[in-house]
Coordinates of C-alpha atoms (C1' of nucleotides) in Angstrom, one line a residue:
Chain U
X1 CA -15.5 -6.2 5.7
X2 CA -12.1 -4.4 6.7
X3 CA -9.8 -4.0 4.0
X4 CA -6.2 -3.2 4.4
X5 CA -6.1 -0.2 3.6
X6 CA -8.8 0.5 6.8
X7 CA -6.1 -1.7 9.1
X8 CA -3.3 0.6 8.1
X9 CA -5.4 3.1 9.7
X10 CA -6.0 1.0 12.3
X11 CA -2.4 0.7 13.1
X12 CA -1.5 4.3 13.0
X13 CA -4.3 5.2 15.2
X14 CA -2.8 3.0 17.5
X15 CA 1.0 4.9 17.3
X16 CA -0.2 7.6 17.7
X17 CA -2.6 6.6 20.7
X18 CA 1.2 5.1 22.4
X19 CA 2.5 8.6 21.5
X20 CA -0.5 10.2 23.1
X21 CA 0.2 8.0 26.2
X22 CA 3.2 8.4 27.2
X23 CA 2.9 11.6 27.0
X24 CA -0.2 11.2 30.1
X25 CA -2.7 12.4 27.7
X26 CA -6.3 10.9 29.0
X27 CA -8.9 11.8 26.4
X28 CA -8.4 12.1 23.0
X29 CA -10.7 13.2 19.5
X30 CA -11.1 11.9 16.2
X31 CA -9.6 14.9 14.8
X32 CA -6.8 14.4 17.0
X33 CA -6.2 11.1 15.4
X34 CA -6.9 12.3 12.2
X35 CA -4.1 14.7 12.1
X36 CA -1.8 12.0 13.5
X37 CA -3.0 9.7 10.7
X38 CA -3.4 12.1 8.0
X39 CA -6.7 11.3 7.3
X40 CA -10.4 12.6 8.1
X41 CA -12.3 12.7 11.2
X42 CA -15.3 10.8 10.1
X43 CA -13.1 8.4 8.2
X44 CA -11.7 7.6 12.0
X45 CA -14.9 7.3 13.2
X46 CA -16.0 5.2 10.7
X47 CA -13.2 2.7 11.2
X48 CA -14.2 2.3 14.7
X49 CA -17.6 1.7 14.4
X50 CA -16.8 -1.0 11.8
X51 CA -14.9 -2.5 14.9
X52 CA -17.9 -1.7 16.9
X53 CA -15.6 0.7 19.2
X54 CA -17.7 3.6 20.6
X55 CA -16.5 7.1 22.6
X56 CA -17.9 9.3 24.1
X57 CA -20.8 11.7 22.5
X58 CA -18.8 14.4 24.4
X59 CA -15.4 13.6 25.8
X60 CA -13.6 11.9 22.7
X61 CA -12.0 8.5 23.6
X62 CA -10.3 7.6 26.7
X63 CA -6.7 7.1 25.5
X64 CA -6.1 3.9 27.5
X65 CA -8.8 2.1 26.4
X66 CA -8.6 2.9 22.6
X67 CA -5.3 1.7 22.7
X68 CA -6.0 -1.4 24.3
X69 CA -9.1 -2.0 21.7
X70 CA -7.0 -1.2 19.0
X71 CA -3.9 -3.9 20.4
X72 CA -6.4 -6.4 20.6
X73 CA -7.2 -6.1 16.8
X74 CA -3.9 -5.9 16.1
X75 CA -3.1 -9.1 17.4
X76 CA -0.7 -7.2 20.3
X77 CA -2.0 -8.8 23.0
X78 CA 0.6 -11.5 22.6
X79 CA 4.2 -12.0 21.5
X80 CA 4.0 -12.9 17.5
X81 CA 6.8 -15.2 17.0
X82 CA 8.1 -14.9 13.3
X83 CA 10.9 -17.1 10.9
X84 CA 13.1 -15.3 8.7
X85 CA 14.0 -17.2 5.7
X86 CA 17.3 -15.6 3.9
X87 CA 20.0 -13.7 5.6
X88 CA 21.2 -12.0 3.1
X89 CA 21.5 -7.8 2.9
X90 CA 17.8 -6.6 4.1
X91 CA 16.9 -10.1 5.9
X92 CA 20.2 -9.7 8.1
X93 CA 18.7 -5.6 8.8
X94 CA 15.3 -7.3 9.7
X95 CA 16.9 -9.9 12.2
X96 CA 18.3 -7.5 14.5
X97 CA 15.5 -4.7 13.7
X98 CA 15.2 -3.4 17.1
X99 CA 11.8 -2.3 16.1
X100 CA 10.5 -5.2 16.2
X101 CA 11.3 -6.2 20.0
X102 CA 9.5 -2.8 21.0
X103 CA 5.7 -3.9 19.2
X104 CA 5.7 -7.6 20.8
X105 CA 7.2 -9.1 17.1
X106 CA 10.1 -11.7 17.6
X107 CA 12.2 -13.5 15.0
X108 CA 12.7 -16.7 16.8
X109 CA 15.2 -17.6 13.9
X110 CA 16.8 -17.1 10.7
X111 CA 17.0 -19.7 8.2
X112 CA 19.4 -19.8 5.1
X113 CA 20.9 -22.6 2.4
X114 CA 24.5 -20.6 2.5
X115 CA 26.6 -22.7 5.7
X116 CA 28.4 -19.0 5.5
X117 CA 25.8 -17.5 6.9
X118 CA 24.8 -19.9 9.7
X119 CA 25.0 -19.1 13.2
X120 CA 23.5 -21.6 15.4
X121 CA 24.5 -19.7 18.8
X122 CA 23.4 -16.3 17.3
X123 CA 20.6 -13.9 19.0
X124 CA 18.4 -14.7 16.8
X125 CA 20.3 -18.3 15.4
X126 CA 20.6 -18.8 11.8
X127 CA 20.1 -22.3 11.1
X128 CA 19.8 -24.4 7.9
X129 CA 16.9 -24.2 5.2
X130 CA 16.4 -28.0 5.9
X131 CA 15.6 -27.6 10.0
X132 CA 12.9 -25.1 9.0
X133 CA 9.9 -27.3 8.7
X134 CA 11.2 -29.1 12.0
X135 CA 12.0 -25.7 13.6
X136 CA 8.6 -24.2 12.8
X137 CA 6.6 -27.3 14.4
X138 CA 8.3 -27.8 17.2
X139 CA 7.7 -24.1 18.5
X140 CA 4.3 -24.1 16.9
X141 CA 5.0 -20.7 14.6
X142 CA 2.4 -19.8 11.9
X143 CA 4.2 -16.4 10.5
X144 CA 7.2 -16.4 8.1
X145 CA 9.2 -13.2 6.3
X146 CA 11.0 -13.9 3.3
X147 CA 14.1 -12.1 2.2
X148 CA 15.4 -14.4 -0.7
X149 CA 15.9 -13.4 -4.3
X150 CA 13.2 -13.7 -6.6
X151 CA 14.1 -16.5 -8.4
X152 CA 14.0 -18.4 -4.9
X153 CA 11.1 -17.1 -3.6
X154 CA 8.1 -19.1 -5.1
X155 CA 9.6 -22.4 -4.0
X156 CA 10.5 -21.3 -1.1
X157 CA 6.8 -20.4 0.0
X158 CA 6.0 -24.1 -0.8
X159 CA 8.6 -24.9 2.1
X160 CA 6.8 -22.3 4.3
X161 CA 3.4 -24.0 3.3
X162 CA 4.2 -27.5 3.9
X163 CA 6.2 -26.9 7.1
X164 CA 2.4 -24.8 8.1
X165 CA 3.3 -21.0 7.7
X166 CA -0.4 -19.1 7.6
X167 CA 1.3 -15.6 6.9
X168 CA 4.2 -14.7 4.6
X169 CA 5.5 -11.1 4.9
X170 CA 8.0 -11.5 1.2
X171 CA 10.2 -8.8 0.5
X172 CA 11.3 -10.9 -2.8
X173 CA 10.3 -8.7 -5.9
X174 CA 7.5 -10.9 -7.6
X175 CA 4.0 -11.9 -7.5
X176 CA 3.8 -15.1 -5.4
X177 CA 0.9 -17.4 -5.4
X178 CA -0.3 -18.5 -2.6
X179 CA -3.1 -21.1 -1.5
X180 CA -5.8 -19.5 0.4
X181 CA -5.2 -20.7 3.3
X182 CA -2.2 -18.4 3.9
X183 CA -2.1 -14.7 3.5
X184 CA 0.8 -13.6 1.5
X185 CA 1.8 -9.5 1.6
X186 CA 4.8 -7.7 -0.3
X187 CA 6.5 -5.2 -0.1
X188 CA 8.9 -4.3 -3.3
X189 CA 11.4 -1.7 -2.5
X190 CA 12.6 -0.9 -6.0
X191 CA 8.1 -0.7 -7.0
X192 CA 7.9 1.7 -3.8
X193 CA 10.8 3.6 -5.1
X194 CA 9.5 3.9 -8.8
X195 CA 6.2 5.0 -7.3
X196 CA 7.7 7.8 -5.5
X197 CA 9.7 8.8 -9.0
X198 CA 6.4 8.7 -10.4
X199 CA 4.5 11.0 -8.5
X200 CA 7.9 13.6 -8.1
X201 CA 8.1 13.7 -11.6
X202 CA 3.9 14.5 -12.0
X203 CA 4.2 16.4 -9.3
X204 CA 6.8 18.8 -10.8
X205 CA 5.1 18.9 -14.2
X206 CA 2.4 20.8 -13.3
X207 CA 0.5 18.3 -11.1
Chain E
X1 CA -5.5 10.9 -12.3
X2 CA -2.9 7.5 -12.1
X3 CA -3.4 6.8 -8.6
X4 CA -1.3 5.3 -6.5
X5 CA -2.2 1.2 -6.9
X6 CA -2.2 2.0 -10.9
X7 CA 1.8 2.9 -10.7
X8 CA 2.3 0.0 -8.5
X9 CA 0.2 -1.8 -10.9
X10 CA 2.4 -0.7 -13.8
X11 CA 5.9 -1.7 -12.2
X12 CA 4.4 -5.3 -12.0
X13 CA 3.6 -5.5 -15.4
X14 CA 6.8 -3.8 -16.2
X15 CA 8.6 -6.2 -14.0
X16 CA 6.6 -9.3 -15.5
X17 CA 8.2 -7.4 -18.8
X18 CA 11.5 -7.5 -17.9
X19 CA 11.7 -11.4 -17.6
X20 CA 9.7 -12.0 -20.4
X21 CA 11.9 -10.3 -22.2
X22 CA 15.1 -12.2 -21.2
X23 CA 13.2 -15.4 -22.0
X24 CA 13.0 -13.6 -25.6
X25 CA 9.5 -13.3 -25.7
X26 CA 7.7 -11.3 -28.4
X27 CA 4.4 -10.8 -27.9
X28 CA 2.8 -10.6 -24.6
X29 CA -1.4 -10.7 -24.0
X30 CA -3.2 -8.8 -21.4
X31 CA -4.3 -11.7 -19.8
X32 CA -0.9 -12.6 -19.2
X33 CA 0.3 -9.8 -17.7
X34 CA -3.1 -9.9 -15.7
X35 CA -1.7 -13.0 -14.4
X36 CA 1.9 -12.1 -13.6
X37 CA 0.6 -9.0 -11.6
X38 CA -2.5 -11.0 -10.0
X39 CA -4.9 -8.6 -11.5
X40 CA -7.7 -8.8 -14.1
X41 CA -7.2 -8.6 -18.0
X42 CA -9.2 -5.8 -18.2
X43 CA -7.5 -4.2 -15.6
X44 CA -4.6 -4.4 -17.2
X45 CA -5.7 -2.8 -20.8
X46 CA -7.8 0.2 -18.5
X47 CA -4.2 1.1 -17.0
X48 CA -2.4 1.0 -20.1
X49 CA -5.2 3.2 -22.0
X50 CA -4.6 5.5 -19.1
X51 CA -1.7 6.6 -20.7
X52 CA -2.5 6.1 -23.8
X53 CA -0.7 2.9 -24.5
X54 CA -2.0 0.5 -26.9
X55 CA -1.8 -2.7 -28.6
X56 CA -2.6 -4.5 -31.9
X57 CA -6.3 -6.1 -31.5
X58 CA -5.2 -9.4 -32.7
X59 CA -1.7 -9.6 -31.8
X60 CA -1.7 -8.5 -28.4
X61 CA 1.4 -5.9 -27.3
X62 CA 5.0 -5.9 -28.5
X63 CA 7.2 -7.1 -25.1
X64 CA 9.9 -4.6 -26.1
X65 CA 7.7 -1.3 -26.9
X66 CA 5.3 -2.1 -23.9
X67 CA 8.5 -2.2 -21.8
X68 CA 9.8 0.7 -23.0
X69 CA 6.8 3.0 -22.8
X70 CA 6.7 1.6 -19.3
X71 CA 10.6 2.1 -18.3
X72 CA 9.8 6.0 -19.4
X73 CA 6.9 6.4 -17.0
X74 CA 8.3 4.9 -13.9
X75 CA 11.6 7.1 -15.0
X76 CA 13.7 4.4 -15.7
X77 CA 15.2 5.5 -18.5
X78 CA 18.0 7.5 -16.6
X79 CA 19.9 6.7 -12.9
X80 CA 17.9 7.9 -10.3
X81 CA 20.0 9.3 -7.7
X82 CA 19.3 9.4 -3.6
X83 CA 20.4 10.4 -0.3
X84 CA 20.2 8.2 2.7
X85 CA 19.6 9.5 6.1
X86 CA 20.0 7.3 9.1
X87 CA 22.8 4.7 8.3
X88 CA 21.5 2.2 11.8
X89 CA 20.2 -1.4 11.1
X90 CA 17.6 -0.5 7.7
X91 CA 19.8 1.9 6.4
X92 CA 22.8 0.2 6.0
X93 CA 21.0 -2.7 4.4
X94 CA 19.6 0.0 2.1
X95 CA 22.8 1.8 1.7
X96 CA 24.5 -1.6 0.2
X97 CA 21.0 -2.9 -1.0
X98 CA 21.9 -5.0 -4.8
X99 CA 18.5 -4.7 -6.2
X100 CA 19.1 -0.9 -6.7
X101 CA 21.9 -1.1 -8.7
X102 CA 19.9 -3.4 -11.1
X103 CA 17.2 -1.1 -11.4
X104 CA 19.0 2.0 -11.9
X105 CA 18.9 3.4 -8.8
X106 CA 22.2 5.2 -6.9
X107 CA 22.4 5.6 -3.3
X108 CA 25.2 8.3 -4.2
X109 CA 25.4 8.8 -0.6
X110 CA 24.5 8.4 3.3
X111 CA 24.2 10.7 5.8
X112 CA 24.5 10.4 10.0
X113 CA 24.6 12.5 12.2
X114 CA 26.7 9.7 14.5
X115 CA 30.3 9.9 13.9
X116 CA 31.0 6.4 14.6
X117 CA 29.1 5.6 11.2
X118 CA 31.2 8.0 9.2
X119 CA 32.8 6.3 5.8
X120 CA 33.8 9.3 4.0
X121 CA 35.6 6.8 1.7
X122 CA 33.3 4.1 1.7
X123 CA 31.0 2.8 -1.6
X124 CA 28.6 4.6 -1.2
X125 CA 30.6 7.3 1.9
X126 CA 28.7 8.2 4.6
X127 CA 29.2 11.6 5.4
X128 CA 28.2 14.1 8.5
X129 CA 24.5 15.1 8.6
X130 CA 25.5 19.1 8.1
X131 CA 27.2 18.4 5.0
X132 CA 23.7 16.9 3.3
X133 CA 22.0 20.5 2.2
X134 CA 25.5 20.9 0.8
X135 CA 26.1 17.5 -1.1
X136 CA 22.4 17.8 -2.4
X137 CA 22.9 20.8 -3.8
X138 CA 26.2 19.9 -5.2
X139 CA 25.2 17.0 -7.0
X140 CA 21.5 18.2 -7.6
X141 CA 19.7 15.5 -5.9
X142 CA 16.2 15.5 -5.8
X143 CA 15.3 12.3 -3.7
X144 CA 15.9 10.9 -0.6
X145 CA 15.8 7.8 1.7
X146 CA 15.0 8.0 5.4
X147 CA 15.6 5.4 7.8
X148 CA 16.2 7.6 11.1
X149 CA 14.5 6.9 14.5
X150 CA 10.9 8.3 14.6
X151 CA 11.4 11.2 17.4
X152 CA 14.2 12.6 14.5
X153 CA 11.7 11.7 11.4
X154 CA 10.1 15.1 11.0
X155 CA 12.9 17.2 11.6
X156 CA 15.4 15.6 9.7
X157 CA 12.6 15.8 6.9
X158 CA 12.9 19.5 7.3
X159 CA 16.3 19.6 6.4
X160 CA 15.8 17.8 3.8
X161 CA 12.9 19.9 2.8
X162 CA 15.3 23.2 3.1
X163 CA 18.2 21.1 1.0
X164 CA 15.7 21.2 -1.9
X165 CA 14.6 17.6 -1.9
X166 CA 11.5 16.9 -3.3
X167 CA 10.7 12.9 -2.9
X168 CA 11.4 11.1 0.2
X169 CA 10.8 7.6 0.7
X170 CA 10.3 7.1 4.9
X171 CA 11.0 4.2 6.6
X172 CA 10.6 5.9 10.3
X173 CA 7.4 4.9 11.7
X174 CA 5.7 8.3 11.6
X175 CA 3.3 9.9 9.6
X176 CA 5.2 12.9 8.1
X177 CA 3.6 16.3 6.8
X178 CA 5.0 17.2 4.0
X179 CA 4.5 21.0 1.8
X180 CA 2.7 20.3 -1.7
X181 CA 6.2 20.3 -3.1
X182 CA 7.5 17.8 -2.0
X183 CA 6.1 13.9 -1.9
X184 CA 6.5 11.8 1.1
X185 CA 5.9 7.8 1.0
X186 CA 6.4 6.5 3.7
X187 CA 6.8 1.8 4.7
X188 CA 6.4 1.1 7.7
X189 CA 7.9 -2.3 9.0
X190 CA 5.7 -3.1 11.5
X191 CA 2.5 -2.2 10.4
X192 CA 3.0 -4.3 7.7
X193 CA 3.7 -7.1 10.5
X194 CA 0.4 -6.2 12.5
X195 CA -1.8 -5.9 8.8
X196 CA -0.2 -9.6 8.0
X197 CA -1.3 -10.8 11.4
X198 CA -4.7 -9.6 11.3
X199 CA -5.6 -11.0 8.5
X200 CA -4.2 -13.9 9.1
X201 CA -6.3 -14.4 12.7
X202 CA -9.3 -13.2 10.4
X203 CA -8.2 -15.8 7.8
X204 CA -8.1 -19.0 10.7
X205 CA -11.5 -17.2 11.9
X206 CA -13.8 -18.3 9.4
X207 CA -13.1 -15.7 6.8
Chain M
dG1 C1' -32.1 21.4 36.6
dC2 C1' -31.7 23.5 32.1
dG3 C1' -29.8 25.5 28.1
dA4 C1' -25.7 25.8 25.4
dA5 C1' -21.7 23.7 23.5
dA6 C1' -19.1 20.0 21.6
dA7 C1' -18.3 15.4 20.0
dT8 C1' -19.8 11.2 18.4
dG9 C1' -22.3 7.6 15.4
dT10 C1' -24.3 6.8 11.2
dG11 C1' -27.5 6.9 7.1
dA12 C1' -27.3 8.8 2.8
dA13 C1' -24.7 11.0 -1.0
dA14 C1' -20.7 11.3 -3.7
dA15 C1' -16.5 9.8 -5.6
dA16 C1' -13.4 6.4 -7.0
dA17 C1' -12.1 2.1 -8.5
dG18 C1' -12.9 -2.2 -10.7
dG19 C1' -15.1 -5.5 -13.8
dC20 C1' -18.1 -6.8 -17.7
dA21 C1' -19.3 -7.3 -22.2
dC22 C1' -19.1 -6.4 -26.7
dA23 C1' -18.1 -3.7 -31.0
dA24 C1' -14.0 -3.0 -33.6
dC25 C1' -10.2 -4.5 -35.6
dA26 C1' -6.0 -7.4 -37.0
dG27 C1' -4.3 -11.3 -38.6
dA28 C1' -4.6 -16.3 -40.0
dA29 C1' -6.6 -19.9 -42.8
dC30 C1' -8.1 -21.3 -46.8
Chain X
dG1 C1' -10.7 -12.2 -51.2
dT2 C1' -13.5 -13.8 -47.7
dT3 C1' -14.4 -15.8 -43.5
dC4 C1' -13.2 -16.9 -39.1
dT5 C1' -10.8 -16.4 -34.8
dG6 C1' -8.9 -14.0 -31.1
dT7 C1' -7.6 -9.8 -28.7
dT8 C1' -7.9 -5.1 -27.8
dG9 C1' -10.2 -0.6 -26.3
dT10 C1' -13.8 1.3 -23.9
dG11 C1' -18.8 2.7 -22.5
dC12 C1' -21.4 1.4 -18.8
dC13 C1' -22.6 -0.9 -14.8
dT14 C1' -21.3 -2.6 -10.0
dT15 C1' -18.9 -2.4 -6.0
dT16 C1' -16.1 -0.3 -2.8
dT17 C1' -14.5 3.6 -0.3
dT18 C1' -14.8 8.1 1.3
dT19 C1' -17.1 12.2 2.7
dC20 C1' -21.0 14.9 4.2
dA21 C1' -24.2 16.3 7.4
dC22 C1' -27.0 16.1 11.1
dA23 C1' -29.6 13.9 15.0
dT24 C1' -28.1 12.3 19.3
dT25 C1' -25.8 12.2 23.5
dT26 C1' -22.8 14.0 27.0
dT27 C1' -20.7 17.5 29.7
dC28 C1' -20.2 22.2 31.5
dG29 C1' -21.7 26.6 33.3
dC30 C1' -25.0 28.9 35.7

DNA sequence: GCGAAAATGTGAAAAAAGGCACAACAGAAC
DNA sequence: GTTCTGTTGTGCCTTTTTTCACATTTTCGC
């Protein structure tokens, strides 16, 4: 029904919404949110009816309530509680994102197999690859991110699945395969860079 | 024409490439490839006739030529050099990142506008913010990295813009307008969290 | 109240993307 | 040389996504 590309919407209707609100803005209009979103009105108001979220044939949306709506979908309502598995260059960035701690997303932990890199007392601890699957039960988590190198990362999803992961956000460079009872989602730095080479380079040479 | 999932596409297959290649394979099939990038076969062969790449009908497609003809549309045939604003928690990961180096991409340098974060003799330095239009010029760099808070996002883009830049890979969570000249991309951490998240509640949901 | 103005909500059209299926072809086997 | 096998390249069909356009509803001014 909703694809991802619609809940990427979805999520930056709800920025700007926050922006809107702190700014003690009340009402607000699809094209409003389309500007903010860089996309078209009726596409906005599309996404909302596929979420059965309805305005106001005259007044727009009431900023407060949107946002709430939209939260709700977004799983906001509640603290997510993520592991990190690999502390290396980027995982380390991730585990003290401050980012995070501002959209209700917490890395309870950071798990790695290099004893250099534990920290046991650390805000978030780092702890060892083997106390994962112990880790992850005992505080009942369900969402991993995965910062390992490639060669790593398909064997270490099969840790995340057995120990009972149900979402995997893997920042390894490959394809992973995943059962389908656990949603897997990349994102490859170096393939977001080439992309953006790409379209420079057409963009130069006459579109 | 290529739109944006077909160049994503292509740096899978072009990464699936790369190891066959150092497992000395010869020949690679569609299907294969298919497989590697977790697309169909016929996907596969529709992207590569988009640019006019073909095979042999029995013997499938040469791992070194394919690879090559894909290195030169991603623009991998020569160092890509960046800039890197904003050297806080993602930045600096970025700034000392190993997969670039591997794929031939420079951070040459990164840019603050804090001087606590100066490195003017660091690998790569990190220099004061008002010597970036300067430095691009210099060194005739066309692409950039941004990792700066979100309030700073647009304006730092401007600078940017004025500096002659004309790719920008965002990492502030902000959507960014951009002139025709110049392409933005933008990740954005946490909506990738909240995308994982909802589909994985729609996942536990019954489908 | 009533008419005018201004947004929404949505069915229907258009555009884009993806998959199928098969003719065409290359190589292997004999 | 001939046949057979296996894979590509692509026209066409299906599905998905986006946009258009307008009836509908709400509010505002008078």
């Amino acid at each position: 029904m909703a694809n991802r590309s619609c809940i990427i919407r979805l999520s930056r209707y709800k920025n700007a919404l926050n922006r809107l609100r702190t700014l003690n803005f009340v009402r607000v209009f699809s094209d409003n949110l389309a500007d903010a979103a860089g996309v078209t009105a009726a596409q906005v108001r599309k996404d909302f009816s596929l979420f059965g979220i309805t305005g106001n044939r005259r007044g727009g949306y009431k900023v407060a309530d949107l946002a709430d709506q939209l939260n709700k979908i977004l799983g906001k309502e509640q603290l997510q509680e993520f592991v990190l598995i690999g502390v290396g260059n980027i995982g380390r960035a991730l585990l003290h994102y401050p980012g995070f701690e501002r959209s209700g997303i917490n890395i309870t932990a950071g798990f790695d197999i290099d004893p250099a890199k534990y920290a046991p007392e650390g805000k978030p601890p780092v702890l060892p690859l083997e106390r994962l699957a112990e880790f992850v039960k005992h505080h009942s988590i369900t969402l991993a991110i995965m910062a390992v190198p490639d060669y790593a990362a398909q064997q270490v999803l099969g840790l995340l699945l057995s120990a009972g992961i149900k979402g995997v956000m893997n920042f390894a460079p490959i394809c992973l395969k995943a059962p389908s009872g656990c949603i897997v989602n990349s994102i490859n730095l170096e393939t977001e860079l080439e992309n953006l080479i790409y379209f420079v380079n057409a963009n130069e040479n006459g579109n």
